[in-house]
PDB file of C-alpha atoms in Angstrom:
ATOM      1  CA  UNK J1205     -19.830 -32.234  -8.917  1.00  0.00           C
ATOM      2  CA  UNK J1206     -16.728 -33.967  -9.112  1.00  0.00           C
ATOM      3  CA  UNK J1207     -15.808 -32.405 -12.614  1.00  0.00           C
ATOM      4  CA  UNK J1208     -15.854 -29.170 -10.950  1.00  0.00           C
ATOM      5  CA  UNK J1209     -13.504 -30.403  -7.884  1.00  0.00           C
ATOM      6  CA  UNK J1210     -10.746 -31.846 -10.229  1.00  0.00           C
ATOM      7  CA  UNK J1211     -11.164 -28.137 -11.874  1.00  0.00           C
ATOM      8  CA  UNK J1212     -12.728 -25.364  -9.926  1.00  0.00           C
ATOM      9  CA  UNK J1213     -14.761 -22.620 -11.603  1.00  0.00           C
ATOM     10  CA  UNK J1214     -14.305 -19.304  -9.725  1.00  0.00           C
ATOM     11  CA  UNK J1215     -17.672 -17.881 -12.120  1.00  0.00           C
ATOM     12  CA  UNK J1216     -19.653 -21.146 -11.286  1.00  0.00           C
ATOM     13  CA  UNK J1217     -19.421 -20.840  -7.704  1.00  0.00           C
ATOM     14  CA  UNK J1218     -19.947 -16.966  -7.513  1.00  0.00           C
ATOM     15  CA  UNK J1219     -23.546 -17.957  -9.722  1.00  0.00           C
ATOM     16  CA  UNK J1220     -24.588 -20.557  -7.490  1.00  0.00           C
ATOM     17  CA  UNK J1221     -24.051 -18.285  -4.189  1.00  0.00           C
ATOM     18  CA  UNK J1222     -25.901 -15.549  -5.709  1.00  0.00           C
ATOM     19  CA  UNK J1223     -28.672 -17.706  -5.886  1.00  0.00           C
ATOM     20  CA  UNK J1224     -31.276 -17.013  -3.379  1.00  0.00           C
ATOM     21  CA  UNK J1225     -31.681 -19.493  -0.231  1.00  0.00           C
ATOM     22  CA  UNK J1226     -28.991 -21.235  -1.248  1.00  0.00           C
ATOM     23  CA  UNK J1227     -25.823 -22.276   1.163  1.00  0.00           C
ATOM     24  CA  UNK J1228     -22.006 -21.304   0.129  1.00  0.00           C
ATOM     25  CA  UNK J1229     -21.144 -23.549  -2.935  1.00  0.00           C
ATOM     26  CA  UNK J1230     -18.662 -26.153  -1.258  1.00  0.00           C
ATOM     27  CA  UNK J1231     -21.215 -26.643   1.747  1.00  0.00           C
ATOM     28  CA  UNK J1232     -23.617 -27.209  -0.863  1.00  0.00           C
ATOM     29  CA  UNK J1233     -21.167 -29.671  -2.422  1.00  0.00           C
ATOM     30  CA  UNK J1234     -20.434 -31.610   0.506  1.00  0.00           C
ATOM     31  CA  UNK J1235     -23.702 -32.278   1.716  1.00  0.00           C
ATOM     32  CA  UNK J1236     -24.795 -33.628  -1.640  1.00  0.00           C
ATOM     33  CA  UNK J1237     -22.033 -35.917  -1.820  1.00  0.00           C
ATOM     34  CA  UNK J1238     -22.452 -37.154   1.571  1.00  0.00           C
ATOM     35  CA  UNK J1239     -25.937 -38.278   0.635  1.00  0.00           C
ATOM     36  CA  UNK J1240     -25.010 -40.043  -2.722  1.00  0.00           C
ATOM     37  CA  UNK J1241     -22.837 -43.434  -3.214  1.00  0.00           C
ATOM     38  CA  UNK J1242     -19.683 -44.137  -1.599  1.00  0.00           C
ATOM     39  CA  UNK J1243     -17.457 -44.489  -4.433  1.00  0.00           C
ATOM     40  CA  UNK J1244     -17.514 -40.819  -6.032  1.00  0.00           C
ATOM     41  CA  UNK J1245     -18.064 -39.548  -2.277  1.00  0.00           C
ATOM     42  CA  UNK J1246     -14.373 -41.481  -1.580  1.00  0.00           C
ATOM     43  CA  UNK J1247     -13.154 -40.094  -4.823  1.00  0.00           C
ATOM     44  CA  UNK J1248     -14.184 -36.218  -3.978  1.00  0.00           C
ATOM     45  CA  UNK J1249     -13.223 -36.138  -0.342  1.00  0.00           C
ATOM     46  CA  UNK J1250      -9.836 -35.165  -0.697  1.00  0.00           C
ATOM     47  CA  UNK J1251     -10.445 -32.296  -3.441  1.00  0.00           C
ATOM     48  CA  UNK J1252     -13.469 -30.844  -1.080  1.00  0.00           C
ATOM     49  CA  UNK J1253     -10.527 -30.715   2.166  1.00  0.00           C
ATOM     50  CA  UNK J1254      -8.282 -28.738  -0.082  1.00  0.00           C
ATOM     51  CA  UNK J1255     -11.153 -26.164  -1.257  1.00  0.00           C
ATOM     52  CA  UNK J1256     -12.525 -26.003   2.068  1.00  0.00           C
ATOM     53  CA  UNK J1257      -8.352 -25.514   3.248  1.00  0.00           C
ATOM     54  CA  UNK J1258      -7.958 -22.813   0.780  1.00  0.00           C
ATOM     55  CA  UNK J1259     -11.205 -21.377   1.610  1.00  0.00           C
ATOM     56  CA  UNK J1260     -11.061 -17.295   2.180  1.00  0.00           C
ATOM     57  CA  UNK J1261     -13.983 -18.007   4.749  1.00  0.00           C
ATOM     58  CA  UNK J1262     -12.291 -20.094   7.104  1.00  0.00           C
ATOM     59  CA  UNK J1263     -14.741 -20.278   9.784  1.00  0.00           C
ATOM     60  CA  UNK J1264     -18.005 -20.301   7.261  1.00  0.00           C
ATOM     61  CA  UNK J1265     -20.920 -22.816   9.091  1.00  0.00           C
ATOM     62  CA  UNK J1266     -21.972 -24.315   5.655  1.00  0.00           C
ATOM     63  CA  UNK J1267     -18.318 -24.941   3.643  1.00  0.00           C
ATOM     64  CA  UNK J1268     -17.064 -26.991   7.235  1.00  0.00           C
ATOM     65  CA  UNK J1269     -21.021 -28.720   8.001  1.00  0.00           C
ATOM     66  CA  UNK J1270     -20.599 -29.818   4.306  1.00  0.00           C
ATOM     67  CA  UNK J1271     -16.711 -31.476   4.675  1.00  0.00           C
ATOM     68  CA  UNK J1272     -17.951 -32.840   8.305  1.00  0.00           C
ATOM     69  CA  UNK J1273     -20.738 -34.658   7.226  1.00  0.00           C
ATOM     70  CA  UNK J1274     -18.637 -35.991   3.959  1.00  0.00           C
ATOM     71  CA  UNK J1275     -16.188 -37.144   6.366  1.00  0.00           C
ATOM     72  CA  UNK J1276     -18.518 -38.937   9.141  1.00  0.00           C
ATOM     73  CA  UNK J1277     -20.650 -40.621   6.323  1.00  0.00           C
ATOM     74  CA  UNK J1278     -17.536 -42.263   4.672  1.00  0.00           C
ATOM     75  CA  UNK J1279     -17.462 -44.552   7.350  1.00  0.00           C
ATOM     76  CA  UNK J1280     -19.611 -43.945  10.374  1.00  0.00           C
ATOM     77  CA  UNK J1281     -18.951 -46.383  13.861  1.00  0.00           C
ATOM     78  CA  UNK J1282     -22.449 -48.820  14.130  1.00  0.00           C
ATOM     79  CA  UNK J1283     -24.955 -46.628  16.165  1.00  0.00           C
ATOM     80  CA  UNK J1284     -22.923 -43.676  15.567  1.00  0.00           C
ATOM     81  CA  UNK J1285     -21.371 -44.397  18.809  1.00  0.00           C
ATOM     82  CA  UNK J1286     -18.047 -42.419  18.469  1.00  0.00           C
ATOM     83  CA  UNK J1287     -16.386 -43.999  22.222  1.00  0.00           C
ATOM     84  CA  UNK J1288     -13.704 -46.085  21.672  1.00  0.00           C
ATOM     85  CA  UNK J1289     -13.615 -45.484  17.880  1.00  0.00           C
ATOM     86  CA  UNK J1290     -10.773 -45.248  15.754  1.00  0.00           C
ATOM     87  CA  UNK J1291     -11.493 -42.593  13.276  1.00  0.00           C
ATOM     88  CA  UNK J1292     -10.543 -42.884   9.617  1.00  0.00           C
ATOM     89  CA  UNK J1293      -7.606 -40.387   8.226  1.00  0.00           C
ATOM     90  CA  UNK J1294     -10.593 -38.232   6.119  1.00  0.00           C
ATOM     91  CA  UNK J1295     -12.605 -37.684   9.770  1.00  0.00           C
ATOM     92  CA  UNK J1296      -9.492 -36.983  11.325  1.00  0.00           C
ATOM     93  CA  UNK J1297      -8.436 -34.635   8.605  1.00  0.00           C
ATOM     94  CA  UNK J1298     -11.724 -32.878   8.843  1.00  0.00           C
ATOM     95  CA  UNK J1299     -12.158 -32.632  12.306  1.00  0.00           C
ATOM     96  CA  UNK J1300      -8.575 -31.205  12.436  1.00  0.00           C
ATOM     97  CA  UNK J1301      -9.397 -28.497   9.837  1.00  0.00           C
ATOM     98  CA  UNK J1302     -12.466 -27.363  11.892  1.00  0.00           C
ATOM     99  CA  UNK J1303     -10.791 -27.650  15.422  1.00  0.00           C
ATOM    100  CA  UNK J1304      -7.381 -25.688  14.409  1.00  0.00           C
ATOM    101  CA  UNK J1305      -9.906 -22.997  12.886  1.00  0.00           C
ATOM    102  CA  UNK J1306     -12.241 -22.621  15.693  1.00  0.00           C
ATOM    103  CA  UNK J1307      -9.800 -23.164  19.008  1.00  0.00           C
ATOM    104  CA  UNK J1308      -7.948 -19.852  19.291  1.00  0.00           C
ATOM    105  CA  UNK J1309      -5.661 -19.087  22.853  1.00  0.00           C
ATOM    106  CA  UNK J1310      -6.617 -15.638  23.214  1.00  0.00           C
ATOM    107  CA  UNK J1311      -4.462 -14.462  26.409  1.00  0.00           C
ATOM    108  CA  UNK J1312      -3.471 -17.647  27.250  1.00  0.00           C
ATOM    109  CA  UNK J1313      -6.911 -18.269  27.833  1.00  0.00           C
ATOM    110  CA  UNK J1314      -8.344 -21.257  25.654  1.00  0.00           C
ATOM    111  CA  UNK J1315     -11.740 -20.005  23.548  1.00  0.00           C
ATOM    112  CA  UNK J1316     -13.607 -21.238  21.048  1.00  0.00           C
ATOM    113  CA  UNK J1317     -14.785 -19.199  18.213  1.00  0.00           C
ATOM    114  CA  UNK J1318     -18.107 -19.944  16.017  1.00  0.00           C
ATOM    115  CA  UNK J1319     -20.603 -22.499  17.623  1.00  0.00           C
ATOM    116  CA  UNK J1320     -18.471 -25.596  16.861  1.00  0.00           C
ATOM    117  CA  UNK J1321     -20.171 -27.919  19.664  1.00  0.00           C
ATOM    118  CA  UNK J1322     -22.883 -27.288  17.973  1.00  0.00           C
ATOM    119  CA  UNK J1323     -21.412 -28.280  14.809  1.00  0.00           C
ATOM    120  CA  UNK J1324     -19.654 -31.181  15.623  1.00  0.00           C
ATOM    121  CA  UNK J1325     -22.935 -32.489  17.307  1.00  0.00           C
ATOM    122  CA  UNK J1326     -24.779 -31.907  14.164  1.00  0.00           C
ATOM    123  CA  UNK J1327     -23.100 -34.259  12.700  1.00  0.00           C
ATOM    124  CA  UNK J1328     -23.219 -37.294  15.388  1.00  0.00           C
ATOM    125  CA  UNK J1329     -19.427 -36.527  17.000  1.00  0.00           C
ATOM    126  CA  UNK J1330     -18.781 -35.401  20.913  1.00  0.00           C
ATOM    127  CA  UNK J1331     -19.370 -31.618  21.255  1.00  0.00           C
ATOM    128  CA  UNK J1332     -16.937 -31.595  24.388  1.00  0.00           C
ATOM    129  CA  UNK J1333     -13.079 -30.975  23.653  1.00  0.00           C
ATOM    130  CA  UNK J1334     -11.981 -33.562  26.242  1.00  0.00           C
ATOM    131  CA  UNK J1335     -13.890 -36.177  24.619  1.00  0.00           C
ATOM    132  CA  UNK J1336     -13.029 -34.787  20.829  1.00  0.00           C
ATOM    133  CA  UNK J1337      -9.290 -34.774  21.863  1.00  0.00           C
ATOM    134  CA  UNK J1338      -9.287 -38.670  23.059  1.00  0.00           C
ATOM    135  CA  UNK J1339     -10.901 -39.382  19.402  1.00  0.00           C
ATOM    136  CA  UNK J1340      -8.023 -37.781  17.824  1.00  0.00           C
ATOM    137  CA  UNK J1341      -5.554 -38.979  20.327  1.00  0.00           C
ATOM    138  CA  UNK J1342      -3.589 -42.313  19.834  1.00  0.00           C
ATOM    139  CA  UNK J1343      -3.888 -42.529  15.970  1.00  0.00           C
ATOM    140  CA  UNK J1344      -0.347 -41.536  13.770  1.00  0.00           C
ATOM    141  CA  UNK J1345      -2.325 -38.408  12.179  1.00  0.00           C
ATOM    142  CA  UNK J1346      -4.039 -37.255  15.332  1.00  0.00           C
ATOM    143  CA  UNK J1347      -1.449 -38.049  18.344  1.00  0.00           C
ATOM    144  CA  UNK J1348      -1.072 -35.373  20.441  1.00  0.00           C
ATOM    145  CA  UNK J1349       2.442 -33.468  21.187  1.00  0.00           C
ATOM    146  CA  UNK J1350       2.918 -32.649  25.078  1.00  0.00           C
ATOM    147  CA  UNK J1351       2.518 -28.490  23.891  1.00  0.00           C
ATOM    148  CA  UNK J1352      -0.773 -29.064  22.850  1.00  0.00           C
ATOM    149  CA  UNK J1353      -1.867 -31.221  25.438  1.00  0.00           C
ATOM    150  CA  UNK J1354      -0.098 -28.554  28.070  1.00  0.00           C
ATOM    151  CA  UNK J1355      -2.286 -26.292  25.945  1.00  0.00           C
ATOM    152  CA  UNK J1356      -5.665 -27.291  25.753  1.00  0.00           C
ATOM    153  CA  UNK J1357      -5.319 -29.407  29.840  1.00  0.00           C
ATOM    154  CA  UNK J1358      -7.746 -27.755  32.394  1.00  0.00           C
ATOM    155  CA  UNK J1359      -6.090 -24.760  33.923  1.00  0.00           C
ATOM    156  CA  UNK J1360      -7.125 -25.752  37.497  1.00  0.00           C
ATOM    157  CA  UNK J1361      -3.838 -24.001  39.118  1.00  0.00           C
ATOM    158  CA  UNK J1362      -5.125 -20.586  37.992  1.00  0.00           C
ATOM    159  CA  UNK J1363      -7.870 -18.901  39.988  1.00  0.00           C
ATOM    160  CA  UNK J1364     -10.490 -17.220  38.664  1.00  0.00           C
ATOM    161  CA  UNK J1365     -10.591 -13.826  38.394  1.00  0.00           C
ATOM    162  CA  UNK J1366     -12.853 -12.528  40.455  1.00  0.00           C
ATOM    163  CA  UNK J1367     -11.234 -14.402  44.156  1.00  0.00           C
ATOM    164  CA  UNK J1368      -8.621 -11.907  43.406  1.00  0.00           C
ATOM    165  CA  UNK J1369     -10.534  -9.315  45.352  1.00  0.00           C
TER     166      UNK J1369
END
């Protein structure tokens, strides 16, 4: 597994997806890894972000289950109680990765796109942005700049739509 993350295989990973009842190849990946020893899972982490990164699917359910579970079994909080837990620079980088791909503003309207509650759940962190947000807050890879605070704050000021009338 690692062999083929130091050098990809474009013809390896179009065999193994063509399998049947199989997952997408670096969802695959990640998933094994996570369940093996630390070391090589330490060692691969970084080469599975920049696959998933470059990945032409970026919002693909299996390629960013595969990286979040690598990077919550690295070095999960005792109880897998994420509150008032400082996460490690390979959850914050994945975590990150899936967030930036699945939080669109869409009319100035924050939306979310793909189940990724469901997602982040899966794999033990909060579901709810508020609570994802303070996780990432306070740490030098994962403070948050005033614009996207501003951005992703409740909109309280604004009334719905519908008292218009």
């Amino acid at each position: 597994m690692l062999n083929h993350l130091r050098s990809p295989q474009r013809e390896v990973r179009t065999a193994y997806e063509a399998l049947p009842d199989v997952g997408t190849f670096l969802g695959d990946l990640g998933k094994a890894l996570a369940s093996g020893p630390r070391a090589p899972a330490e060692e691969a982490f970084p080469l599975l972000y920049e696959e998933v990164k470059r990945s032409p699917y970026p919002l693909n359910d299996s390629e960013t289950f595969g990286l979040l579970i690598l990077a919550v079994t690295l070095n999960p909080p005792p109880g897998r109680e994420w509150s008032g837990v400082t996460l490690t620079r390979q959850q914050r980088l994945a975590i990150r990765l899936v967030a930036d791909r699945a939080w669109r503003i869409d009319d100035g309207v924050p939306t979310v796109t793909g189940n990724i509650v469901d997602l982040l759940e899966r794999v033990g962190l909060p579901g709810k942005r508020e609570q994802l947000f303070a996780l990432l807050a306070g740490t030098p890879e994962g403070a948050q700049t005033p614009e996207e605070e501003a951005k992703w704050s409740p909109q309280s000021k604004r009334r719905p739509w519908w008292k218009f009338f």
